[in-house]
Amino acid sequence: MKRRLWGAVACLLVAGVSLGAPSTDGQEAGRAVFQVRCGLCHQLPEPDALSPRKWHRVLELMQRRMKQADMVPLDEEEFAQVLDYLSAHAR
């Protein structure tokens, strides 16, 4: 089931389907990764809920939790994209 879900997600991303209107072109990938990867396990927090520094710490914690759950963590590029997106909208 998980493989089919990831396959569908990959197809959508490769096809260029937007998962929401990003505020800038540079944040589109970060927003998509945030919505798809983070939304698999829990309700998405509002980006303005934390400061950029706290978002960085939260993302590092989530990386560890994903590894503990035998999930593939974000790669370096995805991590940077999500952090850039969240930081741009942080308080």
PDB file of N, CA and C in Angstrom:
ATOM      1  N   MET A   1       0.829  -1.191   0.000  1.00  0.00           N
ATOM      2  CA  MET A   1       0.000   0.000   0.000  1.00  0.00           C
ATOM      3  C   MET A   1       0.874   1.255   0.000  1.00  0.00           C
ATOM      4  N   LYS A   2       1.917   1.258   0.869  1.00  0.00           N
ATOM      5  CA  LYS A   2       2.792   2.429   0.935  1.00  0.00           C
ATOM      6  C   LYS A   2       3.501   2.658  -0.389  1.00  0.00           C
ATOM      7  N   ARG A   3       3.908   1.570  -1.049  1.00  0.00           N
ATOM      8  CA  ARG A   3       4.610   1.717  -2.325  1.00  0.00           C
ATOM      9  C   ARG A   3       3.707   2.330  -3.380  1.00  0.00           C
ATOM     10  N   ARG A   4       2.446   1.929  -3.392  1.00  0.00           N
ATOM     11  CA  ARG A   4       1.509   2.512  -4.354  1.00  0.00           C
ATOM     12  C   ARG A   4       1.305   3.986  -4.088  1.00  0.00           C
ATOM     13  N   LEU A   5       1.198   4.349  -2.800  1.00  0.00           N
ATOM     14  CA  LEU A   5       1.017   5.747  -2.432  1.00  0.00           C
ATOM     15  C   LEU A   5       2.224   6.566  -2.875  1.00  0.00           C
ATOM     16  N   TRP A   6       3.439   6.069  -2.574  1.00  0.00           N
ATOM     17  CA  TRP A   6       4.654   6.787  -2.984  1.00  0.00           C
ATOM     18  C   TRP A   6       4.744   6.878  -4.494  1.00  0.00           C
ATOM     19  N   GLY A   7       4.324   5.815  -5.182  1.00  0.00           N
ATOM     20  CA  GLY A   7       4.336   5.847  -6.645  1.00  0.00           C
ATOM     21  C   GLY A   7       3.412   6.917  -7.185  1.00  0.00           C
ATOM     22  N   ALA A   8       2.232   7.023  -6.595  1.00  0.00           N
ATOM     23  CA  ALA A   8       1.282   8.051  -7.027  1.00  0.00           C
ATOM     24  C   ALA A   8       1.815   9.448  -6.739  1.00  0.00           C
ATOM     25  N   VAL A   9       2.410   9.618  -5.576  1.00  0.00           N
ATOM     26  CA  VAL A   9       2.984  10.915  -5.208  1.00  0.00           C
ATOM     27  C   VAL A   9       4.103  11.278  -6.178  1.00  0.00           C
ATOM     28  N   ALA A  10       4.965  10.322  -6.463  1.00  0.00           N
ATOM     29  CA  ALA A  10       6.078  10.581  -7.381  1.00  0.00           C
ATOM     30  C   ALA A  10       5.566  10.974  -8.758  1.00  0.00           C
ATOM     31  N   CYS A  11       4.535  10.285  -9.229  1.00  0.00           N
ATOM     32  CA  CYS A  11       3.958  10.623 -10.536  1.00  0.00           C
ATOM     33  C   CYS A  11       3.420  12.044 -10.556  1.00  0.00           C
ATOM     34  N   LEU A  12       2.732  12.426  -9.497  1.00  0.00           N
ATOM     35  CA  LEU A  12       2.192  13.780  -9.435  1.00  0.00           C
ATOM     36  C   LEU A  12       3.302  14.829  -9.438  1.00  0.00           C
ATOM     37  N   LEU A  13       4.344  14.579  -8.666  1.00  0.00           N
ATOM     38  CA  LEU A  13       5.439  15.544  -8.593  1.00  0.00           C
ATOM     39  C   LEU A  13       6.199  15.616  -9.906  1.00  0.00           C
ATOM     40  N   VAL A  14       6.436  14.482 -10.533  1.00  0.00           N
ATOM     41  CA  VAL A  14       7.136  14.473 -11.814  1.00  0.00           C
ATOM     42  C   VAL A  14       6.294  15.163 -12.885  1.00  0.00           C
ATOM     43  N   ALA A  15       4.998  14.957 -12.832  1.00  0.00           N
ATOM     44  CA  ALA A  15       4.111  15.572 -13.813  1.00  0.00           C
ATOM     45  C   ALA A  15       3.961  17.066 -13.586  1.00  0.00           C
ATOM     46  N   GLY A  16       4.449  17.546 -12.455  1.00  0.00           N
ATOM     47  CA  GLY A  16       4.381  18.982 -12.189  1.00  0.00           C
ATOM     48  C   GLY A  16       3.058  19.441 -11.625  1.00  0.00           C
ATOM     49  N   VAL A  17       2.324  18.543 -11.021  1.00  0.00           N
ATOM     50  CA  VAL A  17       1.050  18.910 -10.430  1.00  0.00           C
ATOM     51  C   VAL A  17       1.319  19.676  -9.144  1.00  0.00           C
ATOM     52  N   SER A  18       0.751  20.850  -9.016  1.00  0.00           N
ATOM     53  CA  SER A  18       0.949  21.665  -7.824  1.00  0.00           C
ATOM     54  C   SER A  18       0.000  21.207  -6.740  1.00  0.00           C
ATOM     55  N   LEU A  19       0.508  21.147  -5.518  1.00  0.00           N
ATOM     56  CA  LEU A  19      -0.315  20.744  -4.376  1.00  0.00           C
ATOM     57  C   LEU A  19      -0.863  21.952  -3.637  1.00  0.00           C
ATOM     58  N   GLY A  20      -0.790  23.083  -4.203  1.00  0.00           N
ATOM     59  CA  GLY A  20      -1.267  24.316  -3.596  1.00  0.00           C
ATOM     60  C   GLY A  20      -0.500  25.467  -4.193  1.00  0.00           C
ATOM     61  N   ALA A  21      -1.041  26.651  -4.081  1.00  0.00           N
ATOM     62  CA  ALA A  21      -0.392  27.809  -4.673  1.00  0.00           C
ATOM     63  C   ALA A  21       0.729  28.300  -3.772  1.00  0.00           C
ATOM     64  N   PRO A  22       1.969  28.130  -4.194  1.00  0.00           N
ATOM     65  CA  PRO A  22       3.075  28.624  -3.380  1.00  0.00           C
ATOM     66  C   PRO A  22       3.157  30.139  -3.464  1.00  0.00           C
ATOM     67  N   SER A  23       3.816  30.715  -2.476  1.00  0.00           N
ATOM     68  CA  SER A  23       3.923  32.168  -2.476  1.00  0.00           C
ATOM     69  C   SER A  23       4.972  32.651  -3.470  1.00  0.00           C
ATOM     70  N   THR A  24       5.977  31.817  -3.761  1.00  0.00           N
ATOM     71  CA  THR A  24       6.976  32.128  -4.780  1.00  0.00           C
ATOM     72  C   THR A  24       7.359  30.843  -5.481  1.00  0.00           C
ATOM     73  N   ASP A  25       7.925  30.965  -6.666  1.00  0.00           N
ATOM     74  CA  ASP A  25       8.338  29.780  -7.408  1.00  0.00           C
ATOM     75  C   ASP A  25       9.379  28.970  -6.652  1.00  0.00           C
ATOM     76  N   GLY A  26      10.292  29.639  -5.978  1.00  0.00           N
ATOM     77  CA  GLY A  26      11.357  28.947  -5.262  1.00  0.00           C
ATOM     78  C   GLY A  26      10.870  28.124  -4.087  1.00  0.00           C
ATOM     79  N   GLN A  27       9.682  28.394  -3.614  1.00  0.00           N
ATOM     80  CA  GLN A  27       9.143  27.668  -2.465  1.00  0.00           C
ATOM     81  C   GLN A  27       8.190  26.549  -2.867  1.00  0.00           C
ATOM     82  N   GLU A  28       7.906  26.432  -4.142  1.00  0.00           N
ATOM     83  CA  GLU A  28       6.955  25.423  -4.602  1.00  0.00           C
ATOM     84  C   GLU A  28       7.388  24.013  -4.209  1.00  0.00           C
ATOM     85  N   ALA A  29       8.637  23.684  -4.436  1.00  0.00           N
ATOM     86  CA  ALA A  29       9.120  22.337  -4.112  1.00  0.00           C
ATOM     87  C   ALA A  29       9.066  22.088  -2.609  1.00  0.00           C
ATOM     88  N   GLY A  30       9.463  23.072  -1.815  1.00  0.00           N
ATOM     89  CA  GLY A  30       9.422  22.922  -0.361  1.00  0.00           C
ATOM     90  C   GLY A  30       8.021  22.720   0.160  1.00  0.00           C
ATOM     91  N   ARG A  31       7.092  23.465  -0.395  1.00  0.00           N
ATOM     92  CA  ARG A  31       5.691  23.316   0.020  1.00  0.00           C
ATOM     93  C   ARG A  31       5.159  21.937  -0.362  1.00  0.00           C
ATOM     94  N   ALA A  32       5.492  21.472  -1.559  1.00  0.00           N
ATOM     95  CA  ALA A  32       5.025  20.162  -2.013  1.00  0.00           C
ATOM     96  C   ALA A  32       5.593  19.054  -1.136  1.00  0.00           C
ATOM     97  N   VAL A  33       6.881  19.118  -0.847  1.00  0.00           N
ATOM     98  CA  VAL A  33       7.505  18.097   0.010  1.00  0.00           C
ATOM     99  C   VAL A  33       6.876  18.141   1.395  1.00  0.00           C
ATOM    100  N   PHE A  34       6.684  19.337   1.933  1.00  0.00           N
ATOM    101  CA  PHE A  34       6.069  19.508   3.252  1.00  0.00           C
ATOM    102  C   PHE A  34       4.677  18.868   3.279  1.00  0.00           C
ATOM    103  N   GLN A  35       3.874  19.171   2.279  1.00  0.00           N
ATOM    104  CA  GLN A  35       2.511  18.655   2.267  1.00  0.00           C
ATOM    105  C   GLN A  35       2.473  17.135   2.095  1.00  0.00           C
ATOM    106  N   VAL A  36       3.309  16.624   1.197  1.00  0.00           N
ATOM    107  CA  VAL A  36       3.268  15.192   0.907  1.00  0.00           C
ATOM    108  C   VAL A  36       3.933  14.377   2.010  1.00  0.00           C
ATOM    109  N   ARG A  37       5.169  14.701   2.320  1.00  0.00           N
ATOM    110  CA  ARG A  37       5.927  13.867   3.264  1.00  0.00           C
ATOM    111  C   ARG A  37       5.455  14.047   4.701  1.00  0.00           C
ATOM    112  N   CYS A  38       5.276  15.277   5.139  1.00  0.00           N
ATOM    113  CA  CYS A  38       4.873  15.514   6.526  1.00  0.00           C
ATOM    114  C   CYS A  38       3.407  15.137   6.742  1.00  0.00           C
ATOM    115  N   GLY A  39       2.604  15.352   5.704  1.00  0.00           N
ATOM    116  CA  GLY A  39       1.181  15.054   5.792  1.00  0.00           C
ATOM    117  C   GLY A  39       0.858  13.572   5.801  1.00  0.00           C
ATOM    118  N   LEU A  40       1.836  12.721   5.514  1.00  0.00           N
ATOM    119  CA  LEU A  40       1.588  11.273   5.561  1.00  0.00           C
ATOM    120  C   LEU A  40       1.306  10.791   6.974  1.00  0.00           C
ATOM    121  N   CYS A  41       1.940  11.433   7.949  1.00  0.00           N
ATOM    122  CA  CYS A  41       1.864  10.930   9.324  1.00  0.00           C
ATOM    123  C   CYS A  41       1.001  11.770  10.260  1.00  0.00           C
ATOM    124  N   HIS A  42       0.849  13.040   9.967  1.00  0.00           N
ATOM    125  CA  HIS A  42       0.106  13.877  10.903  1.00  0.00           C
ATOM    126  C   HIS A  42      -0.448  15.112  10.203  1.00  0.00           C
ATOM    127  N   GLN A  43      -1.330  15.792  10.915  1.00  0.00           N
ATOM    128  CA  GLN A  43      -1.896  17.036  10.412  1.00  0.00           C
ATOM    129  C   GLN A  43      -0.773  18.065  10.307  1.00  0.00           C
ATOM    130  N   LEU A  44      -0.787  18.827   9.239  1.00  0.00           N
ATOM    131  CA  LEU A  44       0.279  19.800   9.017  1.00  0.00           C
ATOM    132  C   LEU A  44       0.129  21.011   9.926  1.00  0.00           C
ATOM    133  N   PRO A  45       1.221  21.403  10.568  1.00  0.00           N
ATOM    134  CA  PRO A  45       1.186  22.629  11.361  1.00  0.00           C
ATOM    135  C   PRO A  45       1.219  23.847  10.443  1.00  0.00           C
ATOM    136  N   GLU A  46       0.766  24.959  10.946  1.00  0.00           N
ATOM    137  CA  GLU A  46       0.845  26.202  10.183  1.00  0.00           C
ATOM    138  C   GLU A  46       2.295  26.661  10.142  1.00  0.00           C
ATOM    139  N   PRO A  47       2.796  27.055   8.989  1.00  0.00           N
ATOM    140  CA  PRO A  47       4.188  27.509   8.901  1.00  0.00           C
ATOM    141  C   PRO A  47       4.520  28.684   9.814  1.00  0.00           C
ATOM    142  N   ASP A  48       3.537  29.516  10.124  1.00  0.00           N
ATOM    143  CA  ASP A  48       3.809  30.679  10.978  1.00  0.00           C
ATOM    144  C   ASP A  48       3.722  30.347  12.475  1.00  0.00           C
ATOM    145  N   ALA A  49       3.642  29.051  12.794  1.00  0.00           N
ATOM    146  CA  ALA A  49       3.542  28.645  14.197  1.00  0.00           C
ATOM    147  C   ALA A  49       4.874  28.761  14.937  1.00  0.00           C
ATOM    148  N   LEU A  50       5.985  28.695  14.211  1.00  0.00           N
ATOM    149  CA  LEU A  50       7.304  28.691  14.846  1.00  0.00           C
ATOM    150  C   LEU A  50       8.256  29.650  14.139  1.00  0.00           C
ATOM    151  N   SER A  51       9.364  29.914  14.797  1.00  0.00           N
ATOM    152  CA  SER A  51      10.429  30.720  14.196  1.00  0.00           C
ATOM    153  C   SER A  51      11.269  29.819  13.280  1.00  0.00           C
ATOM    154  N   PRO A  52      12.048  30.401  12.370  1.00  0.00           N
ATOM    155  CA  PRO A  52      12.910  29.581  11.514  1.00  0.00           C
ATOM    156  C   PRO A  52      13.850  28.672  12.315  1.00  0.00           C
ATOM    157  N   ARG A  53      14.393  29.194  13.394  1.00  0.00           N
ATOM    158  CA  ARG A  53      15.300  28.396  14.226  1.00  0.00           C
ATOM    159  C   ARG A  53      14.596  27.187  14.827  1.00  0.00           C
ATOM    160  N   LYS A  54      13.363  27.380  15.303  1.00  0.00           N
ATOM    161  CA  LYS A  54      12.609  26.263  15.881  1.00  0.00           C
ATOM    162  C   LYS A  54      12.184  25.270  14.803  1.00  0.00           C
ATOM    163  N   TRP A  55      11.852  25.771  13.603  1.00  0.00           N
ATOM    164  CA  TRP A  55      11.512  24.853  12.516  1.00  0.00           C
ATOM    165  C   TRP A  55      12.696  23.943  12.205  1.00  0.00           C
ATOM    166  N   HIS A  56      13.889  24.491  12.219  1.00  0.00           N
ATOM    167  CA  HIS A  56      15.072  23.679  11.948  1.00  0.00           C
ATOM    168  C   HIS A  56      15.186  22.549  12.969  1.00  0.00           C
ATOM    169  N   ARG A  57      14.974  22.868  14.227  1.00  0.00           N
ATOM    170  CA  ARG A  57      15.046  21.850  15.284  1.00  0.00           C
ATOM    171  C   ARG A  57      13.937  20.808  15.128  1.00  0.00           C
ATOM    172  N   VAL A  58      12.746  21.255  14.768  1.00  0.00           N
ATOM    173  CA  VAL A  58      11.629  20.321  14.574  1.00  0.00           C
ATOM    174  C   VAL A  58      11.927  19.376  13.411  1.00  0.00           C
ATOM    175  N   LEU A  59      12.451  19.917  12.318  1.00  0.00           N
ATOM    176  CA  LEU A  59      12.768  19.071  11.166  1.00  0.00           C
ATOM    177  C   LEU A  59      13.844  18.046  11.509  1.00  0.00           C
ATOM    178  N   GLU A  60      14.838  18.439  12.269  1.00  0.00           N
ATOM    179  CA  GLU A  60      15.863  17.483  12.701  1.00  0.00           C
ATOM    180  C   GLU A  60      15.246  16.380  13.558  1.00  0.00           C
ATOM    181  N   LEU A  61      14.338  16.743  14.464  1.00  0.00           N
ATOM    182  CA  LEU A  61      13.644  15.760  15.291  1.00  0.00           C
ATOM    183  C   LEU A  61      12.819  14.809  14.424  1.00  0.00           C
ATOM    184  N   MET A  62      12.118  15.347  13.446  1.00  0.00           N
ATOM    185  CA  MET A  62      11.299  14.510  12.565  1.00  0.00           C
ATOM    186  C   MET A  62      12.173  13.559  11.744  1.00  0.00           C
ATOM    187  N   GLN A  63      13.359  14.004  11.359  1.00  0.00           N
ATOM    188  CA  GLN A  63      14.288  13.124  10.641  1.00  0.00           C
ATOM    189  C   GLN A  63      14.622  11.903  11.502  1.00  0.00           C
ATOM    190  N   ARG A  64      14.929  12.151  12.766  1.00  0.00           N
ATOM    191  CA  ARG A  64      15.253  11.044  13.678  1.00  0.00           C
ATOM    192  C   ARG A  64      14.054  10.119  13.866  1.00  0.00           C
ATOM    193  N   ARG A  65      12.880  10.692  14.018  1.00  0.00           N
ATOM    194  CA  ARG A  65      11.676   9.870  14.215  1.00  0.00           C
ATOM    195  C   ARG A  65      11.365   9.027  12.979  1.00  0.00           C
ATOM    196  N   MET A  66      11.581   9.587  11.815  1.00  0.00           N
ATOM    197  CA  MET A  66      11.332   8.820  10.583  1.00  0.00           C
ATOM    198  C   MET A  66      12.292   7.631  10.505  1.00  0.00           C
ATOM    199  N   LYS A  67      13.551   7.837  10.862  1.00  0.00           N
ATOM    200  CA  LYS A  67      14.521   6.737  10.872  1.00  0.00           C
ATOM    201  C   LYS A  67      14.116   5.674  11.872  1.00  0.00           C
ATOM    202  N   GLN A  68      13.651   6.092  13.054  1.00  0.00           N
ATOM    203  CA  GLN A  68      13.224   5.139  14.085  1.00  0.00           C
ATOM    204  C   GLN A  68      12.023   4.322  13.621  1.00  0.00           C
ATOM    205  N   ALA A  69      11.183   4.919  12.785  1.00  0.00           N
ATOM    206  CA  ALA A  69       9.993   4.241  12.283  1.00  0.00           C
ATOM    207  C   ALA A  69      10.275   3.495  10.974  1.00  0.00           C
ATOM    208  N   ASP A  70      11.556   3.357  10.624  1.00  0.00           N
ATOM    209  CA  ASP A  70      11.967   2.691   9.382  1.00  0.00           C
ATOM    210  C   ASP A  70      11.381   3.352   8.140  1.00  0.00           C
ATOM    211  N   MET A  71      11.252   4.662   8.202  1.00  0.00           N
ATOM    212  CA  MET A  71      10.818   5.443   7.046  1.00  0.00           C
ATOM    213  C   MET A  71      12.044   6.113   6.439  1.00  0.00           C
ATOM    214  N   VAL A  72      11.956   6.410   5.173  1.00  0.00           N
ATOM    215  CA  VAL A  72      13.048   7.118   4.508  1.00  0.00           C
ATOM    216  C   VAL A  72      12.956   8.588   4.903  1.00  0.00           C
ATOM    217  N   PRO A  73      14.002   9.111   5.558  1.00  0.00           N
ATOM    218  CA  PRO A  73      13.974  10.526   5.937  1.00  0.00           C
ATOM    219  C   PRO A  73      14.158  11.412   4.710  1.00  0.00           C
ATOM    220  N   LEU A  74      13.923  12.687   4.893  1.00  0.00           N
ATOM    221  CA  LEU A  74      14.142  13.643   3.815  1.00  0.00           C
ATOM    222  C   LEU A  74      15.619  13.628   3.434  1.00  0.00           C
ATOM    223  N   ASP A  75      15.890  13.724   2.135  1.00  0.00           N
ATOM    224  CA  ASP A  75      17.293  13.852   1.749  1.00  0.00           C
ATOM    225  C   ASP A  75      17.713  15.314   1.981  1.00  0.00           C
ATOM    226  N   GLU A  76      18.969  15.614   1.755  1.00  0.00           N
ATOM    227  CA  GLU A  76      19.482  16.961   2.054  1.00  0.00           C
ATOM    228  C   GLU A  76      18.732  18.042   1.286  1.00  0.00           C
ATOM    229  N   GLU A  77      18.447  17.773   0.016  1.00  0.00           N
ATOM    230  CA  GLU A  77      17.744  18.762  -0.805  1.00  0.00           C
ATOM    231  C   GLU A  77      16.321  18.982  -0.302  1.00  0.00           C
ATOM    232  N   GLU A  78      15.602  17.900  -0.007  1.00  0.00           N
ATOM    233  CA  GLU A  78      14.239  18.021   0.504  1.00  0.00           C
ATOM    234  C   GLU A  78      14.222  18.767   1.839  1.00  0.00           C
ATOM    235  N   PHE A  79      15.172  18.423   2.717  1.00  0.00           N
ATOM    236  CA  PHE A  79      15.269  19.081   4.016  1.00  0.00           C
ATOM    237  C   PHE A  79      15.441  20.590   3.819  1.00  0.00           C
ATOM    238  N   ALA A  80      16.355  20.977   2.943  1.00  0.00           N
ATOM    239  CA  ALA A  80      16.612  22.405   2.685  1.00  0.00           C
ATOM    240  C   ALA A  80      15.389  23.077   2.081  1.00  0.00           C
ATOM    241  N   GLN A  81      14.703  22.411   1.169  1.00  0.00           N
ATOM    242  CA  GLN A  81      13.513  22.980   0.532  1.00  0.00           C
ATOM    243  C   GLN A  81      12.403  23.218   1.547  1.00  0.00           C
ATOM    244  N   VAL A  82      12.159  22.230   2.394  1.00  0.00           N
ATOM    245  CA  VAL A  82      11.107  22.367   3.405  1.00  0.00           C
ATOM    246  C   VAL A  82      11.475  23.463   4.393  1.00  0.00           C
ATOM    247  N   LEU A  83      12.719  23.471   4.832  1.00  0.00           N
ATOM    248  CA  LEU A  83      13.155  24.504   5.778  1.00  0.00           C
ATOM    249  C   LEU A  83      13.043  25.901   5.151  1.00  0.00           C
ATOM    250  N   ASP A  84      13.401  26.049   3.893  1.00  0.00           N
ATOM    251  CA  ASP A  84      13.276  27.346   3.219  1.00  0.00           C
ATOM    252  C   ASP A  84      11.808  27.779   3.162  1.00  0.00           C
ATOM    253  N   TYR A  85      10.928  26.842   2.810  1.00  0.00           N
ATOM    254  CA  TYR A  85       9.496  27.148   2.740  1.00  0.00           C
ATOM    255  C   TYR A  85       8.971  27.571   4.121  1.00  0.00           C
ATOM    256  N   LEU A  86       9.252  26.761   5.137  1.00  0.00           N
ATOM    257  CA  LEU A  86       8.742  27.062   6.477  1.00  0.00           C
ATOM    258  C   LEU A  86       9.345  28.372   7.009  1.00  0.00           C
ATOM    259  N   SER A  87      10.624  28.584   6.788  1.00  0.00           N
ATOM    260  CA  SER A  87      11.286  29.801   7.272  1.00  0.00           C
ATOM    261  C   SER A  87      10.714  31.050   6.613  1.00  0.00           C
ATOM    262  N   ALA A  88      10.369  30.946   5.340  1.00  0.00           N
ATOM    263  CA  ALA A  88       9.810  32.100   4.625  1.00  0.00           C
ATOM    264  C   ALA A  88       8.457  32.514   5.196  1.00  0.00           C
ATOM    265  N   HIS A  89       7.765  31.564   5.811  1.00  0.00           N
ATOM    266  CA  HIS A  89       6.415  31.843   6.338  1.00  0.00           C
ATOM    267  C   HIS A  89       6.381  31.832   7.866  1.00  0.00           C
ATOM    268  N   ALA A  90       7.552  31.702   8.484  1.00  0.00           N
ATOM    269  CA  ALA A  90       7.626  31.637   9.951  1.00  0.00           C
ATOM    270  C   ALA A  90       7.362  32.982  10.582  1.00  0.00           C
ATOM    271  N   ARG A  91       7.118  32.951  11.882  1.00  0.00           N
ATOM    272  CA  ARG A  91       6.868  34.215  12.585  1.00  0.00           C
ATOM    273  C   ARG A  91       8.147  34.895  12.985  1.00  0.00           C
TER     274      ARG A  91
END
